[in-house]
Tab-separated table of C-alpha atoms in Angstrom:
chain	number	residue	atom	x	y	z
A	3	MET	CA	62.546	22.859	124.200
A	4	GLU	CA	63.276	23.464	120.642
A	5	ILE	CA	65.726	20.572	120.549
A	6	PHE	CA	63.269	18.405	122.721
A	7	ILE	CA	60.553	18.785	120.399
A	8	GLN	CA	62.453	18.437	117.295
A	9	LYS	CA	63.913	15.284	118.710
A	10	ALA	CA	60.545	14.112	119.536
A	11	LYS	CA	59.426	14.760	116.014
A	12	GLU	CA	62.018	12.728	114.319
A	13	LEU	CA	61.627	9.777	116.789
A	14	TYR	CA	57.868	9.235	116.012
A	15	PHE	CA	58.387	9.360	112.453
A	16	LEU	CA	61.392	6.724	112.898
A	17	LEU	CA	58.736	4.508	115.075
A	18	VAL	CA	55.732	5.017	112.395
A	19	ALA	CA	58.254	3.740	109.777
A	20	VAL	CA	59.339	1.099	111.493
A	21	LEU	CA	55.879	0.032	111.929
A	22	MET	CA	55.538	0.421	108.059
A	23	TYR	CA	58.067	-1.790	107.772
A	24	TYR	CA	57.351	-4.548	110.445
A	25	PHE	CA	53.900	-5.043	109.677
A	26	ILE	CA	53.915	-6.317	105.735
A	27	THR	CA	50.939	-8.790	105.751
A	28	GLU	CA	48.696	-7.571	108.124
A	29	VAL	CA	45.450	-5.941	107.122
A	30	ILE	CA	42.526	-4.062	108.338
A	31	ASN	CA	38.763	-4.511	107.338
A	32	LEU	CA	37.493	-1.239	106.482
A	33	GLY	CA	34.660	-2.519	104.409
A	34	LEU	CA	37.420	-2.845	102.274
A	35	PHE	CA	41.059	-4.443	102.987
A	36	VAL	CA	43.683	-2.113	103.825
A	37	THR	CA	46.980	-3.292	104.529
A	38	PHE	CA	48.705	-1.997	107.693
A	39	ARG	CA	51.731	-0.703	105.811
A	40	HIS	CA	49.771	1.368	103.668
A	41	ALA	CA	47.696	2.518	106.628
A	42	PHE	CA	51.611	3.527	108.112
A	43	ALA	CA	52.605	5.229	104.831
A	44	LEU	CA	49.502	7.648	105.026
A	45	VAL	CA	50.219	8.425	108.571
A	46	LEU	CA	53.883	9.220	107.850
A	47	PHE	CA	52.421	11.483	105.076
A	48	ALA	CA	49.516	13.070	107.308
A	49	SER	CA	51.815	13.717	109.853
A	50	ALA	CA	54.543	15.682	107.765
A	51	LEU	CA	51.655	17.527	105.993
A	52	LEU	CA	50.262	18.600	109.709
A	53	PHE	CA	53.823	19.678	110.895
A	54	PHE	CA	54.400	21.573	107.401
A	55	LEU	CA	50.969	23.365	108.068
A	56	PHE	CA	52.155	24.209	111.765
A	57	ARG	CA	55.759	24.990	110.991
A	58	PRO	CA	56.451	25.071	107.046
A	59	ASN	CA	59.723	24.852	105.579
A	60	ILE	CA	58.130	25.765	101.838
A	61	ALA	CA	61.270	24.924	100.062
A	62	ARG	CA	61.524	21.345	101.709
A	63	GLY	CA	58.012	20.564	101.383
A	64	LEU	CA	57.925	21.689	97.749
A	65	VAL	CA	61.180	19.643	96.717
A	66	ALA	CA	59.628	16.684	98.375
A	67	PHE	CA	55.913	16.696	97.488
A	68	ARG	CA	57.064	17.701	93.559
A	69	SER	CA	60.013	14.612	93.392
A	70	ALA	CA	57.331	12.318	95.206
A	71	VAL	CA	54.819	13.215	92.484
A	72	TRP	CA	57.318	13.022	89.620
A	73	TYR	CA	58.635	9.665	91.070
A	74	SER	CA	54.740	8.259	90.789
A	75	LEU	CA	54.543	9.485	87.187
A	76	PRO	CA	53.936	5.405	86.467
A	77	LEU	CA	50.758	5.272	88.060
A	78	VAL	CA	50.041	8.490	86.502
A	79	VAL	CA	50.629	6.409	83.371
A	80	THR	CA	48.651	3.076	84.051
A	81	ILE	CA	46.001	5.115	85.064
A	82	PHE	CA	45.156	7.094	82.054
A	83	ALA	CA	45.811	4.390	80.094
A	84	SER	CA	43.667	1.997	81.330
A	85	ILE	CA	40.897	5.411	81.459
A	86	PHE	CA	41.518	5.216	77.705
A	87	ILE	CA	41.204	1.612	77.406
A	88	TRP	CA	37.944	0.856	78.950
A	89	PHE	CA	36.724	4.443	77.045
A	90	MET	CA	37.314	2.268	73.807
A	91	GLY	CA	35.933	-0.977	74.842
A	92	GLN	CA	33.053	0.595	76.493
A	93	VAL	CA	33.388	-1.472	79.419
A	94	ASP	CA	31.201	-2.192	82.477
A	95	VAL	CA	31.526	0.320	85.484
A	96	SER	CA	32.059	-2.394	87.906
A	97	VAL	CA	35.530	-3.179	85.842
A	98	ILE	CA	36.612	0.112	86.059
A	99	SER	CA	35.761	0.369	89.881
A	100	ARG	CA	37.876	-3.054	90.319
A	101	GLY	CA	41.072	-1.391	88.287
A	102	LEU	CA	40.989	1.870	89.985
A	103	SER	CA	40.367	0.255	93.379
A	104	GLY	CA	43.549	-2.074	92.644
A	105	ALA	CA	45.475	0.734	91.790
A	106	PHE	CA	44.320	3.411	94.405
A	107	VAL	CA	43.440	1.073	97.523
A	108	TYR	CA	45.725	-1.557	97.267
A	109	ASN	CA	48.796	-1.067	95.634
A	110	ASN	CA	48.522	2.750	95.625
A	111	MET	CA	52.476	3.337	94.651
A	112	LEU	CA	51.745	7.092	95.284
A	113	SER	CA	51.345	6.599	98.903
A	114	PHE	CA	54.376	5.280	99.496
A	115	ALA	CA	56.377	8.094	97.239
A	116	LEU	CA	54.694	10.418	99.410
A	117	ALA	CA	55.675	8.251	102.594
A	118	ALA	CA	59.506	8.766	101.366
A	119	GLY	CA	58.668	12.209	100.730
A	120	ALA	CA	57.464	12.810	104.390
A	121	ILE	CA	60.654	11.072	105.888
A	122	LEU	CA	62.557	13.451	103.469
A	123	TYR	CA	60.656	16.283	104.993
A	124	VAL	CA	61.407	15.667	108.266
A	125	PHE	CA	64.849	14.278	108.431
A	126	GLY	CA	66.302	15.828	104.875
A	127	GLU	CA	69.045	13.829	103.119
A	128	ARG	CA	69.613	12.017	106.409
A	129	GLY	CA	66.055	10.279	106.334
A	130	ILE	CA	67.739	8.030	103.619
A	131	TRP	CA	69.790	7.035	106.608
A	132	TYR	CA	66.778	7.134	108.848
A	133	ASN	CA	64.803	4.719	106.595
A	134	LEU	CA	67.352	2.214	106.372
A	135	ILE	CA	67.311	2.268	110.278
A	136	ALA	CA	63.828	1.605	110.335
A	137	ILE	CA	63.809	-1.292	108.180
A	138	LEU	CA	67.080	-2.850	109.861
A	139	VAL	CA	65.158	-2.409	113.564
A	140	ALA	CA	61.748	-4.049	111.747
A	141	ASN	CA	64.186	-7.368	109.898
A	142	ILE	CA	66.027	-7.770	113.007
A	143	LEU	CA	63.056	-7.855	115.210
A	144	MET	CA	61.671	-10.452	112.809
A	145	ILE	CA	65.069	-12.641	113.044
A	146	LEU	CA	65.301	-12.249	116.800
A	147	THR	CA	61.743	-13.295	117.047
A	148	ILE	CA	62.796	-16.666	115.272
A	149	MET	CA	66.102	-17.113	116.926
A	150	MET	CA	64.214	-16.511	120.465
A	151	GLN	CA	62.017	-19.846	119.130
A	152	TYR	CA	64.707	-21.673	117.847
A	153	GLY	CA	67.891	-20.846	119.300
A	154	VAL	CA	70.736	-18.496	118.244
A	155	GLY	CA	72.783	-21.265	117.197
A	156	SER	CA	70.639	-23.470	115.004
A	157	TYR	CA	69.837	-20.088	113.067
A	158	PHE	CA	73.357	-19.382	112.196
A	159	SER	CA	73.842	-23.191	111.246
A	160	GLU	CA	71.267	-22.930	109.121
A	161	LEU	CA	72.519	-19.654	107.625
A	162	VAL	CA	76.205	-20.888	106.887
A	163	ALA	CA	74.721	-23.682	105.179
A	164	LEU	CA	72.479	-21.533	103.035
A	165	ILE	CA	75.384	-19.342	102.335
A	166	THR	CA	78.081	-21.366	101.152
A	167	SER	CA	75.302	-23.943	99.257
A	168	PHE	CA	74.275	-21.068	97.694
A	169	ALA	CA	70.889	-21.565	99.005
A	170	ALA	CA	71.283	-25.367	97.829
A	171	VAL	CA	70.592	-26.592	101.316
A	172	THR	CA	67.634	-24.016	102.648
A	173	GLY	CA	66.447	-24.988	106.107
A	174	ASP	CA	63.367	-24.888	108.063
A	175	ILE	CA	64.271	-22.142	110.277
A	176	ILE	CA	66.488	-20.108	107.948
A	177	VAL	CA	63.333	-20.245	105.663
A	178	GLN	CA	61.254	-18.164	107.810
A	179	ALA	CA	63.548	-15.403	107.456
A	180	GLU	CA	63.104	-14.946	103.737
A	181	VAL	CA	61.082	-11.829	103.753
A	182	HIS	CA	61.293	-11.156	100.028
A	183	GLU	CA	59.894	-7.604	100.387
A	184	LEU	CA	62.535	-6.525	103.152
A	185	ALA	CA	65.245	-8.353	101.282
A	186	PHE	CA	64.754	-6.485	97.949
A	187	CYS	CA	64.620	-3.321	99.639
A	188	LEU	CA	67.823	-3.973	101.404
A	189	GLY	CA	69.526	-4.805	97.918
A	190	ALA	CA	68.639	-1.382	96.922
A	191	TYR	CA	70.383	-0.003	99.707
A	192	LEU	CA	73.251	-2.315	98.946
A	193	ILE	CA	73.786	-0.474	95.758
A	194	TYR	CA	73.621	2.711	97.335
A	195	MET	CA	75.958	2.108	99.399
A	196	LEU	CA	78.512	0.891	97.192
A	197	LEU	CA	78.183	3.389	95.213
A	198	LYS	CA	78.356	5.995	97.736
A	199	PRO	CA	80.567	4.774	100.388
A	200	LYS	CA	81.095	6.610	103.635
A	201	LYS	CA	84.028	6.902	106.026
A	202	ASN	CA	82.490	6.238	109.215
A	203	ILE	CA	82.198	3.882	111.824
A	204	VAL	CA	78.059	4.060	111.552
A	205	PHE	CA	78.292	3.459	107.995
A	206	TYR	CA	80.375	0.472	108.484
A	207	ILE	CA	77.982	-1.207	111.269
A	208	LEU	CA	74.712	-0.282	108.833
A	209	MET	CA	76.460	-1.752	106.196
A	210	ALA	CA	77.235	-5.130	107.992
A	211	LEU	CA	73.804	-5.015	109.638
A	212	THR	CA	72.197	-4.615	105.985
A	213	LEU	CA	74.313	-7.171	104.654
A	214	PHE	CA	73.410	-9.939	107.763
A	215	CYS	CA	69.525	-9.181	106.893
A	216	PHE	CA	69.839	-9.516	103.110
A	217	LEU	CA	71.911	-12.824	103.422
A	218	SER	CA	69.487	-14.100	105.789
A	219	ALA	CA	67.074	-14.014	102.914
A	220	PHE	CA	69.431	-14.918	100.496
A	221	LYS	CA	67.223	-13.927	97.580
A	222	ARG	CA	69.807	-14.853	94.145
A	223	ILE	CA	68.052	-13.049	91.906
A	224	GLY	CA	68.588	-9.763	93.987
A	225	MET	CA	72.495	-10.552	94.065
A	226	ILE	CA	72.589	-11.106	90.374
A	227	ALA	CA	70.707	-7.616	89.886
A	228	ILE	CA	73.092	-6.025	92.338
A	229	VAL	CA	76.277	-7.529	90.299
A	230	VAL	CA	74.700	-6.201	87.112
A	231	ALA	CA	73.870	-2.889	88.485
A	232	MET	CA	76.933	-2.121	90.053
A	233	ALA	CA	78.671	-2.849	87.258
A	234	PHE	CA	77.416	-0.253	85.271
A	235	GLY	CA	77.463	1.997	88.112
A	236	TRP	CA	81.081	1.818	88.728
A	237	GLY	CA	81.875	2.275	84.999
A	238	LEU	CA	79.838	5.191	84.360
A	239	HIS	CA	81.408	6.899	87.353
A	240	LEU	CA	84.761	6.023	85.608
A	241	ILE	CA	83.527	7.500	82.465
A	242	SER	CA	82.192	10.498	84.298
A	243	LYS	CA	85.553	11.509	86.006
A	244	PHE	CA	86.971	12.160	82.844
A	245	ARG	CA	83.879	12.998	80.021
A	246	LYS	CA	80.673	13.811	81.905
A	247	GLU	CA	78.360	14.706	78.907
A	248	THR	CA	79.264	10.919	77.526
A	249	ALA	CA	78.803	9.556	80.952
A	250	LYS	CA	74.881	11.591	80.805
A	251	ASN	CA	74.325	10.481	77.394
A	252	LEU	CA	75.106	6.897	78.242
A	253	THR	CA	72.425	6.939	81.224
A	254	VAL	CA	69.917	8.096	78.857
A	255	PHE	CA	70.890	5.875	75.977
A	256	LEU	CA	70.882	2.658	78.793
A	257	SER	CA	67.468	3.749	79.587
A	258	LEU	CA	66.111	3.805	76.384
A	259	LEU	CA	67.820	0.308	75.932
A	260	LEU	CA	66.377	-1.188	78.743
A	261	CYS	CA	62.955	-0.248	77.552
A	262	VAL	CA	63.678	-2.073	74.237
A	263	ILE	CA	65.202	-5.080	75.815
A	264	LEU	CA	61.969	-5.355	78.036
A	265	VAL	CA	59.577	-4.947	75.182
A	266	GLY	CA	61.715	-7.679	73.499
A	267	TYR	CA	61.079	-9.566	76.534
A	268	ILE	CA	57.252	-9.702	76.270
A	269	ALA	CA	58.158	-11.231	72.483
A	270	ALA	CA	60.179	-13.675	73.721
A	271	ILE	CA	57.482	-14.706	76.306
A	272	LYS	CA	55.075	-14.853	73.413
A	273	LEU	CA	56.959	-16.815	71.327
A	274	ASP	CA	57.346	-19.286	73.954
A	275	VAL	CA	61.095	-18.973	74.856
A	276	PHE	CA	60.538	-20.599	78.491
A	277	ALA	CA	59.190	-23.563	76.768
A	278	LEU	CA	62.392	-24.273	74.889
A	279	LEU	CA	64.103	-23.577	77.824
A	280	GLU	CA	62.454	-26.204	79.897
A	281	GLN	CA	63.243	-28.839	77.116
A	282	ILE	CA	67.186	-27.959	77.494
A	283	GLY	CA	66.894	-28.577	81.140
A	284	ILE	CA	66.558	-25.028	82.605
A	285	GLU	CA	64.226	-24.929	85.523
A	286	THR	CA	61.350	-22.165	84.984
A	287	SER	CA	59.598	-22.954	88.280
A	288	GLY	CA	56.096	-23.583	86.238
A	289	ARG	CA	55.992	-20.413	84.551
A	290	VAL	CA	55.748	-22.163	81.207
A	291	VAL	CA	52.063	-23.196	82.337
A	292	ILE	CA	51.422	-19.819	83.626
A	293	TYR	CA	52.098	-18.248	80.430
A	294	HIS	CA	50.265	-20.427	78.118
A	295	ALA	CA	47.234	-20.235	80.691
A	296	VAL	CA	47.413	-16.067	80.007
A	297	ASP	CA	48.298	-16.337	76.089
A	298	ARG	CA	44.906	-15.832	75.050
A	299	PHE	CA	44.622	-12.620	76.883
A	300	TYR	CA	46.869	-10.741	74.710
A	301	GLU	CA	48.905	-10.404	71.079
A	302	PHE	CA	52.353	-8.909	70.711
A	303	THR	CA	51.495	-6.026	68.348
A	304	PRO	CA	51.275	-2.399	68.857
A	305	GLU	CA	48.105	-2.978	67.526
A	306	PHE	CA	46.993	-4.365	70.920
A	307	LEU	CA	45.628	-1.877	73.214
A	308	GLY	CA	45.263	-3.862	75.991
A	309	ASN	CA	42.851	-4.604	78.856
A	310	GLY	CA	43.001	-2.024	81.571
A	311	ILE	CA	44.689	-2.087	85.140
A	312	GLY	CA	43.631	-5.044	87.336
A	313	PHE	CA	42.176	-7.151	84.266
A	314	LEU	CA	44.956	-10.042	84.757
A	315	THR	CA	44.870	-9.972	88.469
A	316	TYR	CA	41.000	-10.536	88.161
A	317	GLN	CA	41.113	-13.176	85.703
A	318	LEU	CA	43.989	-15.440	87.719
A	319	SER	CA	42.127	-15.238	90.798
A	320	SER	CA	38.451	-15.767	89.401
A	321	GLY	CA	39.021	-19.608	88.611
A	322	MET	CA	41.618	-20.123	85.621
A	323	ASN	CA	42.762	-23.153	87.034
A	324	VAL	CA	46.551	-22.191	87.061
A	325	GLY	CA	46.922	-22.755	90.653
A	326	VAL	CA	48.337	-19.104	91.494
A	327	SER	CA	46.778	-15.807	91.941
A	328	SER	CA	49.631	-13.944	90.019
A	329	VAL	CA	51.578	-14.263	87.071
A	330	HIS	CA	54.586	-13.856	88.701
A	331	ASN	CA	55.831	-11.507	85.826
A	332	ASP	CA	55.443	-7.691	86.307
A	333	PHE	CA	56.319	-7.290	82.671
A	334	LEU	CA	54.212	-9.534	81.437
A	335	GLN	CA	51.323	-8.503	83.570
A	336	TYR	CA	51.536	-4.855	82.875
A	337	TYR	CA	51.910	-5.263	78.922
A	338	ILE	CA	48.287	-7.388	79.117
A	339	ASP	CA	46.831	-4.536	81.065
A	340	LEU	CA	47.668	-1.734	79.158
A	341	GLY	CA	48.736	-2.997	76.117
A	342	PHE	CA	51.924	-2.631	73.545
A	343	TRP	CA	51.638	1.603	73.752
A	344	GLY	CA	50.454	1.729	77.282
A	345	TYR	CA	53.153	-0.699	78.590
A	346	LEU	CA	55.839	1.238	76.223
A	347	LEU	CA	54.933	4.620	78.197
A	348	TRP	CA	54.992	2.820	81.705
A	349	LEU	CA	58.490	1.810	80.904
A	350	LEU	CA	59.780	5.212	80.218
A	351	SER	CA	57.992	6.641	82.470
A	352	MET	CA	60.094	4.100	85.231
A	353	THR	CA	63.307	4.702	83.400
A	354	VAL	CA	63.963	7.325	81.006
A	355	ALA	CA	61.645	10.143	83.042
A	356	ARG	CA	63.413	9.128	86.544
A	357	VAL	CA	66.894	8.970	85.246
A	358	CYS	CA	66.585	12.318	83.297
A	359	TYR	CA	64.451	14.394	86.163
A	360	PHE	CA	66.731	12.933	89.174
A	361	GLY	CA	69.939	13.521	86.983
A	362	ARG	CA	68.970	17.065	85.597
A	363	LYS	CA	70.898	20.040	86.272
A	364	GLY	CA	74.041	18.151	85.705
A	365	ARG	CA	73.950	16.103	88.444
A	366	ILE	CA	75.554	12.814	86.662
A	367	ASP	CA	75.568	10.933	89.721
A	368	ASN	CA	72.119	11.614	90.548
A	369	ALA	CA	71.464	10.061	87.130
A	370	ILE	CA	73.960	7.030	87.548
A	371	LEU	CA	71.896	6.162	90.784
A	372	CYS	CA	68.767	6.219	89.364
A	373	LEU	CA	69.628	4.184	86.524
A	374	CYS	CA	71.768	1.297	88.967
A	375	LEU	CA	68.368	1.187	90.667
A	376	SER	CA	65.948	1.365	87.749
A	377	ILE	CA	68.276	-1.792	86.634
A	378	TYR	CA	67.885	-4.006	89.840
A	379	LEU	CA	64.526	-3.087	90.279
A	380	LEU	CA	64.132	-4.570	86.572
A	381	ILE	CA	66.141	-7.774	87.218
A	382	VAL	CA	64.206	-8.352	90.185
A	383	SER	CA	61.037	-7.853	88.712
A	384	SER	CA	61.846	-10.284	85.651
A	385	THR	CA	61.158	-13.478	87.621
A	386	ASP	CA	58.424	-12.241	90.316
A	387	ASN	CA	55.899	-9.350	91.480
A	388	THR	CA	58.282	-7.061	93.094
A	389	MET	CA	56.764	-4.073	91.221
A	390	ASN	CA	53.806	-4.409	93.288
A	391	TYR	CA	55.990	-4.565	96.689
A	392	PRO	CA	54.964	-1.078	98.016
A	393	LEU	CA	57.707	-1.373	100.538
A	394	LEU	CA	60.521	-1.338	97.739
A	395	THR	CA	58.626	1.437	96.271
A	396	ALA	CA	59.201	3.791	99.140
A	397	VAL	CA	62.806	2.662	99.525
A	398	LEU	CA	63.471	3.493	95.931
A	399	ALA	CA	61.664	6.662	96.157
A	400	VAL	CA	63.601	7.830	99.516
A	401	LEU	CA	67.238	6.588	97.726
A	402	MET	CA	66.165	8.606	94.304
A	403	ILE	CA	65.147	11.586	95.747
A	404	GLY	CA	66.993	11.780	98.595
A	405	ASP	CA	70.295	11.484	97.050
A	406	GLY	CA	70.982	15.400	96.373
A	407	PHE	CA	68.019	16.517	98.209
A	408	ASP	CA	69.402	19.288	100.365
A	409	LYS	CA	71.162	20.725	97.987
A	410	GLU	CA	68.104	20.931	95.904
A	411	VAL	CA	66.316	22.526	99.118
A	412	ARG	CA	68.822	25.212	98.948
A	413	GLU	CA	68.722	26.161	95.204
A	414	THR	CA	64.984	26.091	95.664
A	415	GLU	CA	65.465	28.443	98.770
A	416	GLN	CA	67.882	30.723	96.680
A	417	LYS	CA	65.036	30.964	93.455
A	418	MET	CA	62.491	31.759	95.876
A	419	PHE	CA	64.205	34.504	98.102
A	420	ALA	CA	65.450	35.915	94.865
A	421	HIS	CA	62.162	35.985	93.469
A	422	ILE	CA	60.558	37.746	96.431
A	423	SER	CA	63.410	40.523	96.429
A	424	GLU	CA	63.003	41.349	93.047
A	425	GLU	CA	59.244	41.796	93.720
A	426	ASN	CA	60.095	43.610	96.589
A	427	LYS	CA	62.166	46.184	94.580
A	428	ALA	CA	59.826	46.161	91.879
A	429	LYS	CA	57.141	47.458	94.443
A	430	GLN	CA	59.905	49.924	96.179
A	431	GLY	CA	60.553	51.437	92.435
A	432	ARG	CA	56.605	51.633	91.922
A	433	LYS	CA	56.188	53.483	95.055
A	434	MET	CA	58.779	55.624	94.618
A	435	LEU	CA	57.175	56.867	91.174
């Protein structure tokens, strides 16, 4: 009976995770519009919380929750930086309400970090693979729907043309399989699987299916990001075999370097580097027009305090006549919203803070993994609003928190029991006196 209950619980969480990854664009109108995926993320967390209350595993729950909150540090930075900006600018309450609702209702990354923690609480470190299975089931269902409509042969014919032309030839059928969010989720998993390969048939099957789904979407920026991330990952792993302390210091240094580069990236945009790229024949997909349209909203200087979270999104969607509702550049958006210092703190919270926290206690492999995933995230976000993809947030949280999760739970249990044992000894000593 106990085994049946456990299997039923695991099946339930797996099904909810599949639904979270499948219903990407659908929304629920509750007076406010809440996406299905956000609702299912909250269901995952609420369900795990109920199971914890019914039969608590305190050490596992503590590690999962604490790690999810730490992973969500960028959201904390975003909120507090915005509150400071709003206070200094004495903005209207409606502006504050709009910004907070965007952060907590529409793009609440904490919800998806908690969903990741819920998956790991239920499955332990195996949750990494159950989460991948949920993504693959959702993505393959989407692909099968396309195949049933247009035919298997037509689908694979266009897939071959897509791959062999490196996306220069994209058919009307295969383009429907280009689910951006799931593609970037699978790209993160490819990094994890390449860094930590397993020698078993299940791993090879999952790798093959992941590669198939990833290639069906064929995100070139994702491929570039994987190659760059793996170059750093394998290099640092090689160094760690001989000098672990050097490798650890390098991960922190490279994390800091990422922040410096991304501050410089904003300076390059302000200096109109993208216009120069257009002049020499490099296509920027209309980004020059967008960047010129938002140029008046910011200055590149430490004195620029920002406008508060949600500011740029509101401006783009309220009739600026640039033809888009997004700046297609997460870094520029966060710089305009948070200002120079808020943007810098946000970058540090996403890179250095995560590498140091998840790589603490000498866990150099965890630190390298976090750095590689950070590099991947930052590269794919350089040309799109990938930071606002909540499912990618969930995947990165599962991978960063899940790597070494079981070991940290055991260490937490040992500390807890040692503390309880010491308290009992102290009580016994007082009784004897």
